[in-house]
Amino acid sequence: MVKSYLKYEPSKSFGLVATATSNLVWSASPKSSSGAGQAIVAANEEVLTWDIKKGELLSRWKDPNCRAQVTAIAQSKTDPDLFAVGYEDGSIRVWDSKIATAVVSFNGHKSAITILAFDKAGVRLASGAKDTDVIVWDLVAEVGQYKLRGHKDQITGLRFVEPEAQIQEADEEQAVMVVDTDAADGFLLTTAKDALIKLWDLTSRHCIETHVAQSNGECWALGVSPDLSGCITAGNDGEMRVWALDVASLASSAQRVDLSQAVNFLQERGTLHRQSKERAIEIIFHPRRDYFAVHGLEKNVEIWRIRSESEVKKALARKRRRRREKLAATRGKKADGDADMDDAEEKADDDAKPDISDVFAQHVIVRTAGKVRSVDWATSKATKDLQLLVGTTNNLLELYTVVGKDKLKSKNDVADYNRALAVELPGHRTDIRALSISSDDKMLVSAANGSLKIWNIRTQTCIRTFECGYALCCAFLPGDKVVIVGTKEGELQLFDVASAALLESVNAHDSSAIWSLQVHPDGRSVVSGGADKTAKFWDFKIVQEQVLGTTRTTPKLKLVQSRILKVSDDILSLRFSPDSKLLAVALLDSTVKVFFVDSLKLYLNLYGHKLPVLSMDISYDSKLIVTSSADKNIRIWGLDFGDCHKALFGHQDSILQVLFVPHNSEGNGHHFFSAGKDRVIKYWDGDKFEQIQRIDGHHGEIWALAVSRVGNFLISASHDKSIRVWEETDEQIFLEEEREKEIEELYESTLTTSLEQDPDGEDENREVGAASKQTVDTLMAGERIAEALELGMADLNVVRDWEEAKLNNPNMAPPQRHTIFMALGNISAEAYVMGVLQKIKASALHDALLVLPFASVPMLFTFLDIFTMRSMNIPLTCRILFFMLKTHHKQIVSSKTMRAMLDGIRMNLRRALKRQKDEMGYNIAALRVVGMQLKEKSVKGFVDEKWDEEDESKAVKKRAFVHVS
């Protein structure tokens, strides 16, 4: 009989506030009770929505089919509930935040998305990636419109530039509208790591202007002012370059075919220097005020202010006055002949233009608790203060309130800021190094550098947070009321869970790191092993301690050292056997020594690993010991004679943890888990020496594992800051099937790259390309279309033959059709083919059609003819028809049969489109009549058309860039 195992599947993920892989977005909560707003942040492969004021997790967006990390987030300007999210694998999903589901998904980039931007109307999305391409997506049709090539390195900045319609005076009486905003697609401004800034005309789909954005090699950020009058680029060494954008000329050029002279729409205005010399990551302009924030990877955010015209004039007047005073002081020393020269200098001084440093002034530097990864301006109706949301690399969100220039009482006052709110409780600031589960499987303790947290496993909430040293190991003591922690500084610390207090701290190992500790199976003592080459045994004693200033005493738990075991090298791991007879100690010299617990005499020496053993565990029947090492191998040993049963090449990197499952189906507990730096957890059978299951999910090395007492779930903690729970399910695993699945996955991963069409030499050099990418989904969709066409054609032939035969024999029985058509309710072949085509996602349709061989195209055109004749889903039919004509134009034109087919399709299509056009015209006319009747009866509409204008008039007026040259 084939042996089966039970599968472990991902269940919960917690311990994360925000990851440093992506930017964050502030979303003003429309009518929320807290009134503060929400932060939309990345959390590995998920997107989290936090209520900043309450520190609560409001929603979690996750696509079960996507394992890639989130790398970019953007919010639609027209529909605040729509968010575009870019992933590491080059895919993009548009999420509806109200229902927390992905409404559209796109796949066109070959590598991680770096930046996303919506256009003003919210119907187009531009994406930039590490593959140097920019793709413009149509959100209504759900397709990629085109790919823009031109940059030579990853895209770092992206912004739609859509000028308003310009009115130009032709005569005194009439005004001419220069640009039709509906016809023009607008412009796109992009920057990349190749130090170039490019302006693209989206109507002609070409780059119309290119400049070198940074003089020092790389351009890392782009910030565009809200009124589109200028932009700022930032690179290395704290350099920021200011550019003026001539929007009026851009708008007027949109309708012109030939520009008589070369016009520079982008003009450099000068260079600013940040206080920090680090490379910048982001420049974010405030949407309504004259401020922008800029930051690098350091622990601060610089806020700059754009001065008003009156301030700039005052600064210029001050400069002139000082210069004149200088001239007056030096004039007395000069000869009379130099008077004319002085007058010329004074006149030039009066005509002087303001310097860029006169226009932009540093307002304040906000010091943060961690290295900054992303910022966004928090705008809410509840407060008029400047608020800045900051996401740091150490799993933290902070909201700062900054005092604006208008709130300063005098000129000499320095702008201040304070941390108003923060989300920090639901996660550690540093990597979790140790995990331990309570005896009732309800609580989890996680230990990291500087912090210790107790979690409720069922609700994933943090119950307690303690400050501790650099924790390397931890464990619950019997009763689950006290936690013991071993630190890098050599201290053993006892924490009381109920009172959230440190009970005792003992310098156990002379300031040497305590790498491992374990509570004795009887629960009365604990053993700790460290870098001082000793294993120390500690008994738990209740001591009556006197309360200061009184005669009363109070019981207190103390650690009392009972024995010491000295070994030849540093101890990296130690384990008691469950029967309490043996103690296994792993040393830095790559050996494992097994001692008797009572006499501390050496029992066994286990040699075999080439590098030190990092972790080990003993099975629950005390018969097997499993060791994992930095040499990527797992070894299973017998504890009776110390013989090595099997050496397994387990992982692609150092194996950091290995742990037996307490009880499996046989009851001997010989199944175990291993986890390593290769981000993978593996489930093994210790008797058959076979891998049962490979568990993927983490995005960083896995530092710690913990298995429940019953063995029904596993908890892992990783460098990606997440704590994940993997639950045992009722689904059975058969080893042969698992091997086949792994081979299939490997084949599919190489299949798409091998089938990805190599672009032709001329196509590669073109600025515009098709936004397509072959994936496993598109290949399968293409196969489904080919299969449906073959079935459909066979059925059409059968039905045609029957109808011809029926003319001679009217009583002839209906033909025997394919079972699929009968199962679907005896539907026609064209209805079946249309059903298959409709089920394919709009974004994947073009790539799926590319899979079809040209031999299938006549069959497809046969069905397109039927679709047009019967007016079946005309938009989809037209889309398929035009795409196939564009793709196979030369072959179709050279085929006589295909040309005859096209004539029929054209006639049927025109008839169908004319009918639809007449229907639409009739409906529009009817709506106009209804509108006129409403106006005649003076019926008020429910929407006040002027409310939007009133709100805008109350808002703070946007200030344009001052032209300084």
PDB file of C-alpha atoms in Angstrom, residues 90-326:
ATOM      1  CA  GLY A  90       6.367  42.169 -13.328  1.00  0.00           C
ATOM      2  CA  SER A  91       2.612  41.731 -12.858  1.00  0.00           C
ATOM      3  CA  ILE A  92       0.203  44.554 -11.960  1.00  0.00           C
ATOM      4  CA  ARG A  93      -3.165  44.216 -10.231  1.00  0.00           C
ATOM      5  CA  VAL A  94      -5.766  46.937  -9.824  1.00  0.00           C
ATOM      6  CA  TRP A  95      -7.520  46.525  -6.454  1.00  0.00           C
ATOM      7  CA  ASP A  96     -10.870  47.861  -5.293  1.00  0.00           C
ATOM      8  CA  SER A  97     -10.252  48.762  -1.639  1.00  0.00           C
ATOM      9  CA  LYS A  98     -13.953  48.566  -0.698  1.00  0.00           C
ATOM     10  CA  ILE A  99     -14.239  44.870  -1.503  1.00  0.00           C
ATOM     11  CA  ALA A 100     -10.494  44.055  -1.167  1.00  0.00           C
ATOM     12  CA  THR A 101     -10.388  42.180  -4.474  1.00  0.00           C
ATOM     13  CA  ALA A 102      -8.319  42.548  -7.629  1.00  0.00           C
ATOM     14  CA  VAL A 103     -10.582  43.784 -10.443  1.00  0.00           C
ATOM     15  CA  VAL A 104      -8.005  43.816 -13.265  1.00  0.00           C
ATOM     16  CA  SER A 105      -4.614  42.166 -13.685  1.00  0.00           C
ATOM     17  CA  PHE A 106      -1.907  42.959 -16.249  1.00  0.00           C
ATOM     18  CA  ASN A 107       1.254  41.122 -17.239  1.00  0.00           C
ATOM     19  CA  GLY A 108       3.733  42.831 -19.550  1.00  0.00           C
ATOM     20  CA  HIS A 109       7.001  43.521 -17.730  1.00  0.00           C
ATOM     21  CA  LYS A 110       9.838  41.026 -17.476  1.00  0.00           C
ATOM     22  CA  SER A 111      11.043  42.168 -14.037  1.00  0.00           C
ATOM     23  CA  ALA A 112       9.970  44.017 -10.900  1.00  0.00           C
ATOM     24  CA  ILE A 113       7.687  47.055 -11.216  1.00  0.00           C
ATOM     25  CA  THR A 114       9.412  50.165  -9.802  1.00  0.00           C
ATOM     26  CA  ILE A 115       6.774  52.898 -10.234  1.00  0.00           C
ATOM     27  CA  LEU A 116       3.115  53.333 -11.196  1.00  0.00           C
ATOM     28  CA  ALA A 117       1.050  56.412 -12.134  1.00  0.00           C
ATOM     29  CA  PHE A 118      -2.605  57.011 -13.038  1.00  0.00           C
ATOM     30  CA  ASP A 119      -3.627  59.694 -15.497  1.00  0.00           C
ATOM     31  CA  LYS A 120      -5.941  62.595 -14.596  1.00  0.00           C
ATOM     32  CA  ALA A 121      -9.104  60.879 -15.829  1.00  0.00           C
ATOM     33  CA  GLY A 122      -8.222  57.580 -14.144  1.00  0.00           C
ATOM     34  CA  VAL A 123      -8.639  55.542 -17.357  1.00  0.00           C
ATOM     35  CA  ARG A 124      -4.952  54.935 -18.109  1.00  0.00           C
ATOM     36  CA  LEU A 125      -2.135  53.561 -16.005  1.00  0.00           C
ATOM     37  CA  ALA A 126       1.583  53.921 -16.737  1.00  0.00           C
ATOM     38  CA  SER A 127       4.069  51.467 -15.274  1.00  0.00           C
ATOM     39  CA  GLY A 128       7.862  51.535 -15.161  1.00  0.00           C
ATOM     40  CA  ALA A 129      10.033  48.548 -14.262  1.00  0.00           C
ATOM     41  CA  LYS A 130      13.581  47.319 -13.839  1.00  0.00           C
ATOM     42  CA  ASP A 131      13.446  45.996 -17.419  1.00  0.00           C
ATOM     43  CA  THR A 132      13.803  49.679 -18.590  1.00  0.00           C
ATOM     44  CA  ASP A 133      10.378  49.688 -20.322  1.00  0.00           C
ATOM     45  CA  VAL A 134       7.388  51.961 -19.734  1.00  0.00           C
ATOM     46  CA  ILE A 135       3.976  50.476 -20.549  1.00  0.00           C
ATOM     47  CA  VAL A 136       0.731  52.437 -20.855  1.00  0.00           C
ATOM     48  CA  TRP A 137      -2.344  50.353 -19.915  1.00  0.00           C
ATOM     49  CA  ASP A 138      -5.966  51.014 -20.837  1.00  0.00           C
ATOM     50  CA  LEU A 139      -8.040  50.339 -17.696  1.00  0.00           C
ATOM     51  CA  VAL A 140     -11.376  50.421 -19.537  1.00  0.00           C
ATOM     52  CA  ALA A 141     -10.485  47.907 -22.265  1.00  0.00           C
ATOM     53  CA  GLU A 142      -8.185  46.094 -19.768  1.00  0.00           C
ATOM     54  CA  VAL A 143      -5.299  45.838 -22.250  1.00  0.00           C
ATOM     55  CA  GLY A 144      -1.778  47.137 -22.655  1.00  0.00           C
ATOM     56  CA  GLN A 145      -1.790  49.889 -25.280  1.00  0.00           C
ATOM     57  CA  TYR A 146       1.940  50.096 -26.034  1.00  0.00           C
ATOM     58  CA  LYS A 147       5.431  49.807 -24.608  1.00  0.00           C
ATOM     59  CA  LEU A 148       7.834  52.771 -24.663  1.00  0.00           C
ATOM     60  CA  ARG A 149      11.533  51.961 -25.012  1.00  0.00           C
ATOM     61  CA  GLY A 150      14.320  54.485 -24.702  1.00  0.00           C
ATOM     62  CA  HIS A 151      15.812  54.303 -21.225  1.00  0.00           C
ATOM     63  CA  LYS A 152      18.842  52.083 -20.643  1.00  0.00           C
ATOM     64  CA  ASP A 153      18.311  51.331 -16.942  1.00  0.00           C
ATOM     65  CA  GLN A 154      15.480  50.867 -14.449  1.00  0.00           C
ATOM     66  CA  ILE A 155      12.697  53.487 -14.463  1.00  0.00           C
ATOM     67  CA  THR A 156      12.744  55.648 -11.308  1.00  0.00           C
ATOM     68  CA  GLY A 157      10.163  58.362 -12.038  1.00  0.00           C
ATOM     69  CA  LEU A 158       6.901  58.539 -13.974  1.00  0.00           C
ATOM     70  CA  ARG A 159       4.207  61.191 -14.300  1.00  0.00           C
ATOM     71  CA  PHE A 160       1.401  61.984 -16.749  1.00  0.00           C
ATOM     72  CA  VAL A 161       1.497  65.599 -17.953  1.00  0.00           C
ATOM     73  CA  GLU A 162      -1.942  66.523 -19.266  1.00  0.00           C
ATOM     74  CA  PRO A 163      -2.184  70.267 -19.934  1.00  0.00           C
ATOM     75  CA  GLU A 164      -5.531  72.014 -19.668  1.00  0.00           C
ATOM     76  CA  ALA A 165      -7.124  73.346 -22.853  1.00  0.00           C
ATOM     77  CA  GLN A 166      -5.497  76.656 -23.800  1.00  0.00           C
ATOM     78  CA  ILE A 167      -7.529  79.596 -25.134  1.00  0.00           C
ATOM     79  CA  GLN A 168      -5.681  81.843 -27.534  1.00  0.00           C
ATOM     80  CA  GLU A 169      -6.974  85.231 -28.676  1.00  0.00           C
ATOM     81  CA  ALA A 170      -7.266  85.170 -32.484  1.00  0.00           C
ATOM     82  CA  ASP A 171      -9.257  88.408 -32.839  1.00  0.00           C
ATOM     83  CA  GLU A 172     -10.685  90.721 -30.256  1.00  0.00           C
ATOM     84  CA  GLU A 173     -14.143  89.239 -30.717  1.00  0.00           C
ATOM     85  CA  GLN A 174     -13.462  85.511 -30.939  1.00  0.00           C
ATOM     86  CA  ALA A 175     -11.322  83.092 -28.977  1.00  0.00           C
ATOM     87  CA  VAL A 176     -10.023  79.869 -30.462  1.00  0.00           C
ATOM     88  CA  MET A 177      -9.546  76.662 -28.493  1.00  0.00           C
ATOM     89  CA  VAL A 178      -6.063  75.479 -29.410  1.00  0.00           C
ATOM     90  CA  VAL A 179      -6.135  71.967 -28.045  1.00  0.00           C
ATOM     91  CA  ASP A 180      -8.931  69.458 -27.958  1.00  0.00           C
ATOM     92  CA  THR A 181      -8.249  67.600 -24.719  1.00  0.00           C
ATOM     93  CA  ASP A 182     -10.421  64.665 -25.745  1.00  0.00           C
ATOM     94  CA  ALA A 183      -8.380  64.046 -28.893  1.00  0.00           C
ATOM     95  CA  ALA A 184      -4.922  64.528 -27.375  1.00  0.00           C
ATOM     96  CA  ASP A 185      -3.473  61.748 -25.215  1.00  0.00           C
ATOM     97  CA  GLY A 186      -1.240  64.108 -23.270  1.00  0.00           C
ATOM     98  CA  PHE A 187       2.407  63.633 -22.365  1.00  0.00           C
ATOM     99  CA  LEU A 188       4.491  61.453 -20.075  1.00  0.00           C
ATOM    100  CA  LEU A 189       7.535  62.510 -18.087  1.00  0.00           C
ATOM    101  CA  THR A 190       9.980  59.730 -17.150  1.00  0.00           C
ATOM    102  CA  THR A 191      13.334  59.442 -15.398  1.00  0.00           C
ATOM    103  CA  ALA A 192      15.577  56.425 -15.045  1.00  0.00           C
ATOM    104  CA  LYS A 193      18.761  55.274 -13.377  1.00  0.00           C
ATOM    105  CA  ASP A 194      20.567  56.054 -16.657  1.00  0.00           C
ATOM    106  CA  ALA A 195      20.470  59.759 -15.561  1.00  0.00           C
ATOM    107  CA  LEU A 196      18.110  60.778 -18.385  1.00  0.00           C
ATOM    108  CA  ILE A 197      14.803  62.647 -18.157  1.00  0.00           C
ATOM    109  CA  LYS A 198      12.501  62.100 -21.141  1.00  0.00           C
ATOM    110  CA  LEU A 199       9.294  63.767 -22.280  1.00  0.00           C
ATOM    111  CA  TRP A 200       7.033  61.507 -24.359  1.00  0.00           C
ATOM    112  CA  ASP A 201       4.190  62.623 -26.620  1.00  0.00           C
ATOM    113  CA  LEU A 202       1.533  59.932 -26.079  1.00  0.00           C
ATOM    114  CA  THR A 203      -0.469  60.974 -29.155  1.00  0.00           C
ATOM    115  CA  SER A 204       2.404  60.222 -31.549  1.00  0.00           C
ATOM    116  CA  ARG A 205       3.944  57.735 -29.063  1.00  0.00           C
ATOM    117  CA  HIS A 206       7.442  59.128 -29.395  1.00  0.00           C
ATOM    118  CA  CYS A 207      10.013  60.815 -27.209  1.00  0.00           C
ATOM    119  CA  ILE A 208      10.067  64.507 -28.041  1.00  0.00           C
ATOM    120  CA  GLU A 209      12.733  65.639 -25.597  1.00  0.00           C
ATOM    121  CA  THR A 210      15.653  64.124 -23.668  1.00  0.00           C
ATOM    122  CA  HIS A 211      17.959  65.777 -21.138  1.00  0.00           C
ATOM    123  CA  VAL A 212      20.681  64.597 -18.789  1.00  0.00           C
ATOM    124  CA  ALA A 213      18.932  64.879 -15.442  1.00  0.00           C
ATOM    125  CA  GLN A 214      21.924  64.412 -13.114  1.00  0.00           C
ATOM    126  CA  SER A 215      25.568  65.294 -13.561  1.00  0.00           C
ATOM    127  CA  ASN A 216      26.783  62.654 -11.093  1.00  0.00           C
ATOM    128  CA  GLY A 217      25.710  59.471 -12.828  1.00  0.00           C
ATOM    129  CA  GLU A 218      22.254  58.323 -11.738  1.00  0.00           C
ATOM    130  CA  CYS A 219      18.765  59.794 -11.365  1.00  0.00           C
ATOM    131  CA  TRP A 220      16.828  58.148  -8.543  1.00  0.00           C
ATOM    132  CA  ALA A 221      13.696  60.272  -8.050  1.00  0.00           C
ATOM    133  CA  LEU A 222      11.280  62.584  -9.844  1.00  0.00           C
ATOM    134  CA  GLY A 223       8.836  64.993  -8.247  1.00  0.00           C
ATOM    135  CA  VAL A 224       6.380  67.021 -10.333  1.00  0.00           C
ATOM    136  CA  SER A 225       4.611  70.070  -8.902  1.00  0.00           C
ATOM    137  CA  PRO A 226       0.793  69.742  -8.632  1.00  0.00           C
ATOM    138  CA  ASP A 227       0.237  72.551 -11.174  1.00  0.00           C
ATOM    139  CA  LEU A 228       2.695  70.879 -13.650  1.00  0.00           C
ATOM    140  CA  SER A 229       4.765  74.091 -13.903  1.00  0.00           C
ATOM    141  CA  GLY A 230       8.004  72.337 -12.991  1.00  0.00           C
ATOM    142  CA  CYS A 231       9.704  69.266 -11.630  1.00  0.00           C
ATOM    143  CA  ILE A 232      12.696  68.243  -9.524  1.00  0.00           C
ATOM    144  CA  THR A 233      15.017  65.305 -10.153  1.00  0.00           C
ATOM    145  CA  ALA A 234      17.381  63.887  -7.550  1.00  0.00           C
ATOM    146  CA  GLY A 235      20.425  61.635  -7.726  1.00  0.00           C
ATOM    147  CA  ASN A 236      23.594  60.815  -5.807  1.00  0.00           C
ATOM    148  CA  ASP A 237      25.598  63.099  -3.475  1.00  0.00           C
ATOM    149  CA  GLY A 238      22.503  65.008  -2.347  1.00  0.00           C
ATOM    150  CA  GLU A 239      22.125  66.799  -5.696  1.00  0.00           C
ATOM    151  CA  MET A 240      18.654  67.963  -6.785  1.00  0.00           C
ATOM    152  CA  ARG A 241      18.070  69.611 -10.151  1.00  0.00           C
ATOM    153  CA  VAL A 242      15.107  71.943 -10.749  1.00  0.00           C
ATOM    154  CA  TRP A 243      13.369  71.999 -14.129  1.00  0.00           C
ATOM    155  CA  ALA A 244      10.695  74.352 -15.475  1.00  0.00           C
ATOM    156  CA  LEU A 245       8.023  72.804 -17.681  1.00  0.00           C
ATOM    157  CA  ASP A 246       6.365  75.017 -20.281  1.00  0.00           C
ATOM    158  CA  VAL A 247       2.828  73.592 -20.110  1.00  0.00           C
ATOM    159  CA  ALA A 248       1.307  76.314 -22.324  1.00  0.00           C
ATOM    160  CA  SER A 249       3.713  75.527 -25.187  1.00  0.00           C
ATOM    161  CA  LEU A 250       3.077  71.793 -24.687  1.00  0.00           C
ATOM    162  CA  ALA A 251      -0.669  72.319 -24.969  1.00  0.00           C
ATOM    163  CA  SER A 252      -0.384  74.427 -28.099  1.00  0.00           C
ATOM    164  CA  SER A 253       2.093  71.999 -29.724  1.00  0.00           C
ATOM    165  CA  ALA A 254      -0.336  69.097 -29.389  1.00  0.00           C
ATOM    166  CA  GLN A 255      -2.320  70.182 -32.475  1.00  0.00           C
ATOM    167  CA  ARG A 256       0.607  71.297 -34.610  1.00  0.00           C
ATOM    168  CA  VAL A 257       2.006  68.881 -37.161  1.00  0.00           C
ATOM    169  CA  ASP A 258       5.303  70.608 -37.855  1.00  0.00           C
ATOM    170  CA  LEU A 259       7.168  72.669 -35.302  1.00  0.00           C
ATOM    171  CA  SER A 260       9.106  75.289 -37.242  1.00  0.00           C
ATOM    172  CA  GLN A 261      11.858  75.491 -34.656  1.00  0.00           C
ATOM    173  CA  ALA A 262      13.125  73.218 -31.939  1.00  0.00           C
ATOM    174  CA  VAL A 263      11.366  74.134 -28.684  1.00  0.00           C
ATOM    175  CA  ASN A 264      12.631  73.011 -25.309  1.00  0.00           C
ATOM    176  CA  PHE A 265       9.589  72.396 -23.134  1.00  0.00           C
ATOM    177  CA  LEU A 266      11.841  71.346 -20.235  1.00  0.00           C
ATOM    178  CA  GLN A 267      14.397  73.899 -19.121  1.00  0.00           C
ATOM    179  CA  GLU A 268      16.914  73.547 -16.329  1.00  0.00           C
ATOM    180  CA  ARG A 269      16.655  76.221 -13.631  1.00  0.00           C
ATOM    181  CA  GLY A 270      19.464  75.326 -11.265  1.00  0.00           C
ATOM    182  CA  THR A 271      20.752  72.860  -8.699  1.00  0.00           C
ATOM    183  CA  LEU A 272      19.868  72.480  -5.020  1.00  0.00           C
ATOM    184  CA  HIS A 273      21.868  70.484  -2.497  1.00  0.00           C
ATOM    185  CA  ARG A 274      20.420  68.412   0.316  1.00  0.00           C
ATOM    186  CA  GLN A 275      22.113  68.282   3.684  1.00  0.00           C
ATOM    187  CA  SER A 276      22.617  64.540   3.298  1.00  0.00           C
ATOM    188  CA  LYS A 277      25.013  63.171   0.682  1.00  0.00           C
ATOM    189  CA  GLU A 278      23.090  59.883   0.337  1.00  0.00           C
ATOM    190  CA  ARG A 279      21.212  59.118  -2.872  1.00  0.00           C
ATOM    191  CA  ALA A 280      17.600  60.259  -2.848  1.00  0.00           C
ATOM    192  CA  ILE A 281      14.723  57.769  -3.062  1.00  0.00           C
ATOM    193  CA  GLU A 282      11.620  59.949  -3.334  1.00  0.00           C
ATOM    194  CA  ILE A 283      10.504  63.523  -3.930  1.00  0.00           C
ATOM    195  CA  ILE A 284       6.873  64.076  -2.963  1.00  0.00           C
ATOM    196  CA  PHE A 285       5.128  67.423  -3.505  1.00  0.00           C
ATOM    197  CA  HIS A 286       2.302  68.430  -1.193  1.00  0.00           C
ATOM    198  CA  PRO A 287      -0.942  68.350  -3.245  1.00  0.00           C
ATOM    199  CA  ARG A 288      -2.219  71.716  -1.942  1.00  0.00           C
ATOM    200  CA  ARG A 289       0.608  73.539  -0.188  1.00  0.00           C
ATOM    201  CA  ASP A 290       3.992  74.951  -1.251  1.00  0.00           C
ATOM    202  CA  TYR A 291       6.146  72.183   0.251  1.00  0.00           C
ATOM    203  CA  PHE A 292       7.887  69.073  -0.921  1.00  0.00           C
ATOM    204  CA  ALA A 293       9.551  66.241   0.996  1.00  0.00           C
ATOM    205  CA  VAL A 294      12.732  64.519  -0.131  1.00  0.00           C
ATOM    206  CA  HIS A 295      14.586  61.641   1.524  1.00  0.00           C
ATOM    207  CA  GLY A 296      17.225  58.985   1.018  1.00  0.00           C
ATOM    208  CA  LEU A 297      17.944  55.852   3.033  1.00  0.00           C
ATOM    209  CA  GLU A 298      19.013  57.811   6.115  1.00  0.00           C
ATOM    210  CA  LYS A 299      16.988  58.416   9.296  1.00  0.00           C
ATOM    211  CA  ASN A 300      15.542  61.773   8.265  1.00  0.00           C
ATOM    212  CA  VAL A 301      13.208  63.488   5.805  1.00  0.00           C
ATOM    213  CA  GLU A 302      14.006  66.956   4.476  1.00  0.00           C
ATOM    214  CA  ILE A 303      11.038  69.258   3.948  1.00  0.00           C
ATOM    215  CA  TRP A 304      11.616  72.153   1.546  1.00  0.00           C
ATOM    216  CA  ARG A 305       9.397  75.179   0.975  1.00  0.00           C
ATOM    217  CA  ILE A 306       8.699  77.095  -2.243  1.00  0.00           C
ATOM    218  CA  ARG A 307       8.801  80.796  -1.431  1.00  0.00           C
ATOM    219  CA  SER A 308       6.113  83.172  -2.674  1.00  0.00           C
ATOM    220  CA  GLU A 309       6.879  85.881  -5.242  1.00  0.00           C
ATOM    221  CA  SER A 310       6.801  88.598  -2.565  1.00  0.00           C
ATOM    222  CA  GLU A 311       9.336  86.655  -0.462  1.00  0.00           C
ATOM    223  CA  VAL A 312      11.590  86.208  -3.502  1.00  0.00           C
ATOM    224  CA  LYS A 313      11.406  89.944  -4.261  1.00  0.00           C
ATOM    225  CA  LYS A 314      12.281  90.760  -0.642  1.00  0.00           C
ATOM    226  CA  ALA A 315      15.270  88.414  -0.768  1.00  0.00           C
ATOM    227  CA  LEU A 316      16.465  90.038  -4.003  1.00  0.00           C
ATOM    228  CA  ALA A 317      16.047  93.546  -2.521  1.00  0.00           C
ATOM    229  CA  ARG A 318      18.059  92.449   0.519  1.00  0.00           C
ATOM    230  CA  LYS A 319      20.836  91.155  -1.715  1.00  0.00           C
ATOM    231  CA  ARG A 320      20.927  94.414  -3.701  1.00  0.00           C
ATOM    232  CA  ARG A 321      21.065  96.484  -0.530  1.00  0.00           C
ATOM    233  CA  ARG A 322      23.991  94.488   0.821  1.00  0.00           C
ATOM    234  CA  ARG A 323      25.832  94.757  -2.484  1.00  0.00           C
ATOM    235  CA  ARG A 324      25.304  98.503  -2.640  1.00  0.00           C
ATOM    236  CA  GLU A 325      26.594  98.885   0.907  1.00  0.00           C
ATOM    237  CA  LYS A 326      29.676  96.909  -0.114  1.00  0.00           C
TER     238      LYS A 326
END
